[in-house]
Amino acid sequence: MKDPGEAHEAMPAEPTQARRFGKTRVAQASALLEDYAELIADLIASGGEARPTDIARRLGVSHATAIKTIARLKREGLATSRPYRGVFLTAAGEALAARVKARHLLVVALLQAVGVPGEAAEQDAEGIEHHVSDVTLAAFSAFLKRREG
Amino acid sequence: MKDPGEAHEAMPAEPTQARRFGKTRVAQASALLEDYAELIADLIASGGEARPTDIARRLGVSHATAIKTIARLKREGLATSRPYRGVFLTAAGEALAARVKARHLLVVALLQAVGVPGEAAEQDAEGIEHHVSDVTLAAFSAFLKRREG
DNA sequence: CATCGATTGTAGCCAAGGCTACACTTTGGA
DNA sequence: TCCAAAGTGTAGCCTTGGCTACAATCGATG
Ligand SMILES: [Mn+2]
Ligand SMILES: [Mn+2]
Ligand SMILES: [Mn+2]
Ligand SMILES: [Mn+2]
């Protein structure tokens, strides 16, 4: 009588499905912050600084939009910035960026491993990555290890 | 001298990356409509009708939210409804629902095929599906065919 | 056939994430 | 040195997608 999870068909599907959709909504809410963190880390690593205009250009949005999102990053404790200086990541922001970058790479690798062509893999990974849970990520990693070495 | 896509490193990364992020934003914009269409088709198939309250319950949102999104579905020509009657899909809505359902199933199958446990596959697929392009979907299909039969 | 509970619809609020327009710094080149 | 272009910031607008509160309708049951 254990395992209330998978077993019988009798339980109403509603609560399970509602929970899934809810988690998807939550995941979506952090997607943009994740991309910003990853991108800011990237810009700093490659050029020493992350300027609002560079961020905006890379994301394909207006600089006003970028600045507003940077304000949200600051509100959430992920970044710091002072007027007319660049944007910097807090420790939390750097941790997020590192996690997100690793995940991004793994998702692209997994897609390519199952036969998705390069540019499609890069394109789709940009959205997919934000919905890959730790459990799924671990499975991806195991799959790649198993088949590549 | 062909293939301006992948080759050398020299081109600026900006426009490519901006295009990717832009496409991801576009994909995200249709995600909710896709889920509604799939769910409405499901409710009609299983119970004969799709009522706003049922839709809301399955999605885990308030009925007011569901009704507002149903209004958007109607605006976009995907559904019809008259006061106090259920919601119905137009031909376009049904086509979308069918496409989305097939894609959902394929994404779940692919995830499980690479070793993602059942519930994680179902959970993550709910978000991932909206970012899987036709090219990627074809690759998933080919991968599954190759390894299962 | 009246009424009460469930369903449906409406109004108004909020935050996120886009945008344009305009104002203010910064900074490099003449 | 100074001044114009580039970058930065602010204001105000829009849509989407959440919510609660309240009003209206429907329908089952006494
Ligand atoms: Mn991304
Ligand atoms: Mn990414
Ligand atoms: Mn979905
Ligand atoms: Mn789905």
Short mmCIF file of C-alpha atoms (C1' of nucleotides) and ligand atoms in Angstrom, two decimals:
data_model
loop_
_atom_site.label_atom_id
_atom_site.label_comp_id
_atom_site.label_asym_id
_atom_site.label_seq_id
_atom_site.Cartn_x
_atom_site.Cartn_y
_atom_site.Cartn_z
CA MET A 1 0.00 0.00 0.00
CA LYS A 2 2.95 2.36 -0.26
CA ASP A 3 3.92 4.59 -3.15
CA PRO A 4 1.08 7.05 -3.53
CA GLY A 5 2.80 8.40 -6.60
CA GLU A 6 2.62 6.47 -9.83
CA ALA A 7 0.52 3.41 -9.15
CA HIS A 8 -3.21 3.11 -9.87
CA GLU A 9 -5.29 5.09 -12.32
CA ALA A 10 -8.11 5.83 -9.92
CA MET A 11 -6.90 9.17 -8.52
CA PRO A 12 -8.17 12.35 -10.15
CA ALA A 13 -5.66 13.75 -12.60
CA GLU A 14 -6.40 17.34 -11.67
CA PRO A 15 -4.12 18.02 -8.70
CA THR A 16 -1.12 16.39 -10.34
CA GLN A 17 -1.59 18.29 -13.56
CA ALA A 18 -2.23 21.54 -11.70
CA ARG A 19 0.99 21.05 -9.77
CA ARG A 20 2.92 20.47 -12.97
CA PHE A 21 1.59 23.60 -14.62
CA GLY A 22 2.30 25.55 -11.46
CA LYS A 23 5.90 24.44 -11.37
CA THR A 24 6.28 25.34 -15.01
CA ARG A 25 5.00 28.85 -14.25
CA VAL A 26 7.48 29.19 -11.41
CA ALA A 27 10.34 28.01 -13.62
CA GLN A 28 9.39 30.52 -16.27
CA ALA A 29 9.52 33.34 -13.74
CA SER A 30 13.26 32.85 -13.18
CA ALA A 31 14.18 32.22 -16.81
CA LEU A 32 15.01 35.81 -17.64
CA LEU A 33 17.10 36.37 -14.52
CA GLU A 34 19.03 33.21 -15.31
CA ASP A 35 19.85 34.40 -18.81
CA TYR A 36 20.90 37.81 -17.55
CA ALA A 37 23.18 36.30 -14.90
CA GLU A 38 24.79 33.97 -17.43
CA LEU A 39 25.27 36.77 -19.93
CA ILE A 40 26.72 39.24 -17.43
CA ALA A 41 29.23 36.65 -16.23
CA ASP A 42 30.14 36.00 -19.85
CA LEU A 43 30.67 39.66 -20.67
CA ILE A 44 32.80 40.22 -17.61
CA ALA A 45 34.85 37.11 -18.30
CA SER A 46 35.52 38.09 -21.90
CA GLY A 47 35.74 41.85 -21.75
CA GLY A 48 36.21 42.80 -18.12
CA GLU A 49 32.89 44.61 -17.83
CA ALA A 50 29.17 44.27 -18.49
CA ARG A 51 27.55 47.48 -19.73
CA PRO A 52 23.78 47.85 -20.06
CA THR A 53 24.04 48.57 -23.77
CA ASP A 54 26.13 45.45 -24.41
CA ILE A 55 23.66 43.37 -22.45
CA ALA A 56 20.78 44.85 -24.41
CA ARG A 57 22.51 44.26 -27.74
CA ARG A 58 23.27 40.63 -26.93
CA LEU A 59 19.70 39.98 -25.82
CA GLY A 60 18.12 41.84 -28.69
CA VAL A 61 16.11 44.24 -26.50
CA SER A 62 16.20 47.99 -25.97
CA HIS A 63 18.63 49.38 -23.43
CA ALA A 64 15.69 50.64 -21.39
CA THR A 65 14.37 47.11 -21.07
CA ALA A 66 17.79 45.83 -20.06
CA ILE A 67 18.17 48.51 -17.41
CA LYS A 68 14.79 47.68 -15.93
CA THR A 69 15.68 44.01 -15.70
CA ILE A 70 19.05 44.88 -14.17
CA ALA A 71 17.11 46.75 -11.51
CA ARG A 72 15.19 43.57 -10.82
CA LEU A 73 18.44 41.61 -10.59
CA LYS A 74 19.62 44.09 -7.97
CA ARG A 75 16.33 43.88 -6.10
CA GLU A 76 16.73 40.10 -5.96
CA GLY A 77 20.27 40.37 -4.67
CA LEU A 78 21.92 38.93 -7.77
CA ALA A 79 23.73 42.01 -9.06
CA THR A 80 25.06 45.42 -8.11
CA SER A 81 25.68 48.57 -10.13
CA ARG A 82 26.16 52.28 -9.66
CA PRO A 83 25.17 54.93 -12.19
CA TYR A 84 27.30 54.92 -15.33
CA ARG A 85 29.46 52.07 -14.04
CA GLY A 86 29.02 48.54 -15.31
CA VAL A 87 26.98 45.77 -13.78
CA PHE A 88 28.52 43.23 -11.40
CA LEU A 89 27.27 39.97 -9.96
CA THR A 90 26.99 39.31 -6.25
CA ALA A 91 28.20 35.99 -4.88
CA ALA A 92 24.66 34.68 -5.31
CA GLY A 93 24.60 36.02 -8.86
CA GLU A 94 27.88 34.35 -9.73
CA ALA A 95 26.72 31.07 -8.25
CA LEU A 96 23.55 31.28 -10.33
CA ALA A 97 25.52 32.14 -13.46
CA ALA A 98 27.84 29.19 -13.00
CA ARG A 99 24.98 26.77 -12.43
CA VAL A 100 23.09 28.13 -15.42
CA LYS A 101 26.07 27.99 -17.73
CA ALA A 102 26.85 24.39 -16.82
CA ARG A 103 23.22 23.48 -17.37
CA HIS A 104 23.15 25.27 -20.71
CA LEU A 105 26.18 23.34 -21.93
CA LEU A 106 24.77 20.04 -20.77
CA VAL A 107 21.43 20.64 -22.47
CA VAL A 108 23.13 21.51 -25.75
CA ALA A 109 25.35 18.43 -25.47
CA LEU A 110 22.38 16.18 -24.79
CA LEU A 111 20.43 17.56 -27.73
CA GLN A 112 23.35 17.04 -30.05
CA ALA A 113 23.92 13.57 -28.67
CA VAL A 114 20.42 12.51 -29.68
CA GLY A 115 20.93 13.93 -33.15
CA VAL A 116 19.75 17.53 -33.07
CA PRO A 117 21.80 19.63 -35.51
CA GLY A 118 24.09 22.27 -34.03
CA GLU A 119 22.22 25.52 -34.54
CA ALA A 120 18.83 23.99 -33.65
CA ALA A 121 20.39 22.60 -30.49
CA GLU A 122 21.74 26.01 -29.53
CA GLN A 123 18.47 27.73 -30.38
CA ASP A 124 16.15 25.35 -28.57
CA ALA A 125 18.45 24.96 -25.56
CA GLU A 126 18.04 28.67 -24.87
CA GLY A 127 14.43 28.03 -23.90
CA ILE A 128 14.57 24.39 -22.82
CA GLU A 129 17.30 24.90 -20.23
CA HIS A 130 14.98 26.79 -17.88
CA HIS A 131 12.67 23.80 -17.57
CA VAL A 132 15.26 21.12 -16.92
CA SER A 133 15.10 19.97 -13.30
CA ASP A 134 18.05 18.65 -11.34
CA VAL A 135 16.77 15.12 -11.71
CA THR A 136 16.56 15.49 -15.47
CA LEU A 137 19.93 17.15 -15.61
CA ALA A 138 21.47 14.23 -13.75
CA ALA A 139 19.85 11.83 -16.22
CA PHE A 140 21.28 13.85 -19.12
CA SER A 141 24.71 13.72 -17.55
CA ALA A 142 24.50 9.98 -16.99
CA PHE A 143 23.32 9.42 -20.55
CA LEU A 144 26.23 11.37 -21.98
CA LYS A 145 28.77 9.64 -19.77
CA ARG A 146 27.34 6.26 -20.71
CA ARG A 147 27.58 6.86 -24.42
CA GLU A 148 30.70 8.97 -24.71
CA GLY A 149 33.01 7.44 -22.19
CA MET B 1 33.14 29.45 -49.53
CA LYS B 2 29.54 28.49 -48.84
CA ASP B 3 27.87 27.96 -45.49
CA PRO B 4 27.86 31.33 -43.76
CA GLY B 5 26.42 29.65 -40.69
CA GLU B 6 28.73 27.63 -38.52
CA ALA B 7 32.21 28.08 -39.88
CA HIS B 8 34.75 30.59 -38.62
CA GLU B 9 34.95 32.32 -35.27
CA ALA B 10 35.50 35.79 -36.61
CA MET B 11 31.91 37.02 -36.82
CA PRO B 12 30.48 38.94 -33.86
CA ALA B 13 28.41 36.69 -31.61
CA GLU B 14 25.87 39.41 -30.91
CA PRO B 15 23.38 39.13 -33.77
CA THR B 16 23.23 35.33 -33.56
CA GLN B 17 22.67 35.35 -29.84
CA ALA B 18 20.13 38.15 -30.07
CA ARG B 19 18.21 36.18 -32.68
CA ARG B 20 18.20 33.12 -30.43
CA PHE B 21 16.87 35.03 -27.45
CA GLY B 22 14.28 36.68 -29.66
CA LYS B 23 12.99 33.37 -30.94
CA THR B 24 12.82 32.06 -27.39
CA ARG B 25 10.68 35.06 -26.43
CA VAL B 26 8.36 34.41 -29.35
CA ALA B 27 8.05 30.74 -28.43
CA GLN B 28 7.22 31.65 -24.86
CA ALA B 29 4.42 33.91 -26.04
CA SER B 30 2.48 30.98 -27.51
CA ALA B 31 3.17 28.53 -24.68
CA LEU B 32 0.05 29.31 -22.70
CA LEU B 33 -2.25 29.18 -25.71
CA GLU B 34 -0.77 25.82 -26.64
CA ASP B 35 -1.46 24.38 -23.21
CA TYR B 36 -5.00 25.72 -23.21
CA ALA B 37 -5.72 24.25 -26.64
CA GLU B 38 -4.32 20.87 -25.64
CA LEU B 39 -6.28 20.86 -22.40
CA ILE B 40 -9.58 21.92 -23.97
CA ALA B 41 -9.28 19.18 -26.58
CA ASP B 42 -8.55 16.74 -23.80
CA LEU B 43 -11.56 17.77 -21.72
CA ILE B 44 -13.89 17.60 -24.70
CA ALA B 45 -12.52 14.21 -25.73
CA SER B 46 -12.92 12.73 -22.27
CA GLY B 47 -16.05 14.44 -20.95
CA GLY B 48 -17.80 15.97 -23.93
CA GLU B 49 -17.30 19.55 -22.79
CA ALA B 50 -14.73 22.05 -21.55
CA ARG B 51 -16.00 24.35 -18.84
CA PRO B 52 -14.02 27.37 -17.61
CA THR B 53 -14.00 26.03 -14.06
CA ASP B 54 -12.64 22.65 -15.14
CA ILE B 55 -9.96 24.32 -17.22
CA ALA B 56 -9.01 26.52 -14.27
CA ARG B 57 -8.88 23.56 -11.89
CA ARG B 58 -6.66 21.53 -14.20
CA LEU B 59 -4.28 24.45 -14.70
CA GLY B 60 -4.22 25.45 -11.06
CA VAL B 61 -5.34 29.03 -11.67
CA SER B 62 -8.43 31.01 -10.67
CA HIS B 63 -11.48 30.79 -12.89
CA ALA B 64 -11.16 34.50 -13.61
CA THR B 65 -7.69 33.94 -15.03
CA ALA B 66 -8.92 31.05 -17.16
CA ILE B 67 -11.79 33.10 -18.54
CA LYS B 68 -9.48 35.92 -19.50
CA THR B 69 -7.16 33.55 -21.34
CA ILE B 70 -10.14 31.93 -23.06
CA ALA B 71 -11.01 35.41 -24.30
CA ARG B 72 -7.54 35.63 -25.77
CA LEU B 73 -7.96 32.23 -27.44
CA LYS B 74 -11.13 33.56 -29.06
CA ARG B 75 -9.42 36.75 -30.13
CA GLU B 76 -6.73 34.67 -31.83
CA GLY B 77 -9.30 32.53 -33.61
CA LEU B 78 -8.51 29.33 -31.75
CA ALA B 79 -11.71 28.89 -29.73
CA THR B 80 -15.35 29.90 -29.53
CA SER B 81 -17.75 30.16 -26.62
CA ARG B 82 -21.03 31.77 -25.69
CA PRO B 83 -22.00 32.84 -22.19
CA TYR B 84 -22.63 29.91 -19.85
CA ARG B 85 -21.92 27.38 -22.58
CA GLY B 86 -18.65 25.49 -22.67
CA VAL B 87 -15.57 26.33 -24.72
CA PHE B 88 -15.00 24.84 -28.16
CA LEU B 89 -12.02 24.80 -30.47
CA THR B 90 -12.10 26.16 -34.01
CA ALA B 91 -10.50 24.17 -36.80
CA ALA B 92 -7.30 26.11 -36.18
CA GLY B 93 -7.59 25.39 -32.47
CA GLU B 94 -8.04 21.69 -33.04
CA ALA B 95 -5.10 21.58 -35.40
CA LEU B 96 -2.97 23.33 -32.81
CA ALA B 97 -4.15 20.98 -30.07
CA ALA B 98 -3.33 17.91 -32.13
CA ARG B 99 0.13 19.19 -33.00
CA VAL B 100 0.82 20.15 -29.39
CA LYS B 101 -0.37 16.84 -28.00
CA ALA B 102 1.79 14.85 -30.39
CA ARG B 103 4.77 17.01 -29.52
CA HIS B 104 4.10 16.63 -25.80
CA LEU B 105 4.06 12.84 -26.10
CA LEU B 106 7.23 12.79 -28.17
CA VAL B 107 9.09 15.00 -25.70
CA VAL B 108 8.09 12.81 -22.77
CA ALA B 109 9.12 9.70 -24.69
CA LEU B 110 12.50 11.20 -25.57
CA LEU B 111 13.17 12.23 -22.01
CA GLN B 112 12.33 8.77 -20.72
CA ALA B 113 14.42 7.19 -23.45
CA VAL B 114 17.51 9.01 -22.24
CA GLY B 115 16.83 7.92 -18.68
CA VAL B 116 14.70 10.65 -17.10
CA PRO B 117 12.35 9.09 -14.50
CA GLY B 118 8.63 9.17 -15.24
CA GLU B 119 7.33 12.03 -13.14
CA ALA B 120 10.34 14.27 -13.83
CA ALA B 121 9.85 13.62 -17.54
CA GLU B 122 6.19 14.59 -17.32
CA GLN B 123 6.95 17.65 -15.22
CA ASP B 124 9.80 19.02 -17.29
CA ALA B 125 8.11 18.23 -20.61
CA GLU B 126 5.33 20.62 -19.68
CA GLY B 127 7.77 23.51 -20.06
CA ILE B 128 10.29 22.05 -22.50
CA GLU B 129 7.73 21.19 -25.18
CA HIS B 130 7.15 24.85 -26.04
CA HIS B 131 10.76 25.33 -27.03
CA VAL B 132 11.21 22.26 -29.20
CA SER B 133 11.45 23.26 -32.86
CA ASP B 134 10.33 21.09 -35.75
CA VAL B 135 13.92 20.21 -36.55
CA THR B 136 14.54 19.09 -33.00
CA LEU B 137 11.28 17.20 -32.90
CA ALA B 138 12.26 15.31 -36.04
CA ALA B 139 15.58 14.44 -34.44
CA PHE B 140 13.77 13.16 -31.34
CA SER B 141 11.53 11.05 -33.50
CA ALA B 142 14.45 9.61 -35.43
CA PHE B 143 16.33 8.85 -32.23
CA LEU B 144 13.37 6.97 -30.79
CA LYS B 145 12.78 5.03 -33.98
CA ARG B 146 16.45 4.12 -34.19
CA ARG B 147 16.63 2.78 -30.68
CA GLU B 148 13.19 1.24 -30.19
CA GLY B 149 12.32 -0.24 -33.51
"C1'" DC C 1 -41.81 26.88 -8.63
"C1'" DA C 2 -38.78 29.02 -5.39
"C1'" DT C 3 -34.37 29.09 -3.76
"C1'" DC C 4 -29.70 28.18 -2.74
"C1'" DG C 5 -25.13 26.59 -4.13
"C1'" DA C 6 -22.13 26.23 -7.92
"C1'" DT C 7 -20.70 28.26 -12.01
"C1'" DT C 8 -19.81 32.03 -14.86
"C1'" DG C 9 -18.75 36.64 -15.88
"C1'" DT C 10 -16.92 41.44 -14.76
"C1'" DA C 11 -14.15 44.94 -12.54
"C1'" DG C 12 -10.12 46.42 -10.78
"C1'" DC C 13 -5.68 45.59 -8.91
"C1'" DC C 14 -0.64 44.12 -9.51
"C1'" DA C 15 4.11 42.78 -11.44
"C1'" DA C 16 6.86 41.52 -15.36
"C1'" DG C 17 8.74 42.59 -19.53
"C1'" DG C 18 8.39 44.76 -23.79
"C1'" DC C 19 8.57 49.55 -26.23
"C1'" DT C 20 9.57 54.90 -27.51
"C1'" DA C 21 10.80 59.47 -26.25
"C1'" DC C 22 13.47 62.44 -23.90
"C1'" DA C 23 17.04 64.07 -20.58
"C1'" DC C 24 21.44 63.72 -18.55
"C1'" DT C 25 26.45 61.97 -18.21
"C1'" DT C 26 30.76 60.55 -20.03
"C1'" DT C 27 34.34 60.57 -22.98
"C1'" DG C 28 37.20 60.65 -27.02
"C1'" DG C 29 38.85 63.43 -30.91
"C1'" DA C 30 39.42 67.83 -33.17
"C1'" DT D 1 39.76 72.25 -23.91
"C1'" DC D 2 35.32 71.51 -25.42
"C1'" DC D 3 31.70 69.45 -27.58
"C1'" DA D 4 29.18 66.02 -30.05
"C1'" DA D 5 28.28 61.17 -30.13
"C1'" DA D 6 27.58 57.31 -27.44
"C1'" DG D 7 25.98 55.52 -23.43
"C1'" DT D 8 22.91 55.74 -19.47
"C1'" DG D 9 18.88 56.72 -16.93
"C1'" DT D 10 13.85 58.03 -16.40
"C1'" DA D 11 9.07 58.48 -17.63
"C1'" DG D 12 5.17 56.77 -19.47
"C1'" DC D 13 2.75 53.56 -22.30
"C1'" DC D 14 1.19 48.73 -23.58
"C1'" DT D 15 0.04 43.59 -23.17
"C1'" DT D 16 0.13 39.38 -20.68
"C1'" DG D 17 -1.15 36.68 -17.02
"C1'" DG D 18 -1.78 36.36 -12.28
"C1'" DC D 19 -5.12 37.60 -8.23
"C1'" DT D 20 -9.62 38.94 -5.24
"C1'" DA D 21 -14.16 40.68 -4.81
"C1'" DC D 22 -18.54 41.03 -6.32
"C1'" DA D 23 -22.56 40.42 -9.53
"C1'" DA D 24 -25.32 37.62 -12.42
"C1'" DT D 25 -26.97 33.27 -14.05
"C1'" DC D 26 -28.05 28.39 -13.98
"C1'" DG D 27 -29.88 24.28 -12.32
"C1'" DA D 28 -30.94 20.78 -8.94
"C1'" DT D 29 -33.75 19.84 -5.16
"C1'" DG D 30 -37.23 20.50 -1.81
MN MN E 1 17.95 30.75 -21.82
MN MN E 2 21.46 29.99 -21.82
MN MN E 3 3.12 22.90 -21.59
MN MN E 4 1.65 19.81 -22.61
#
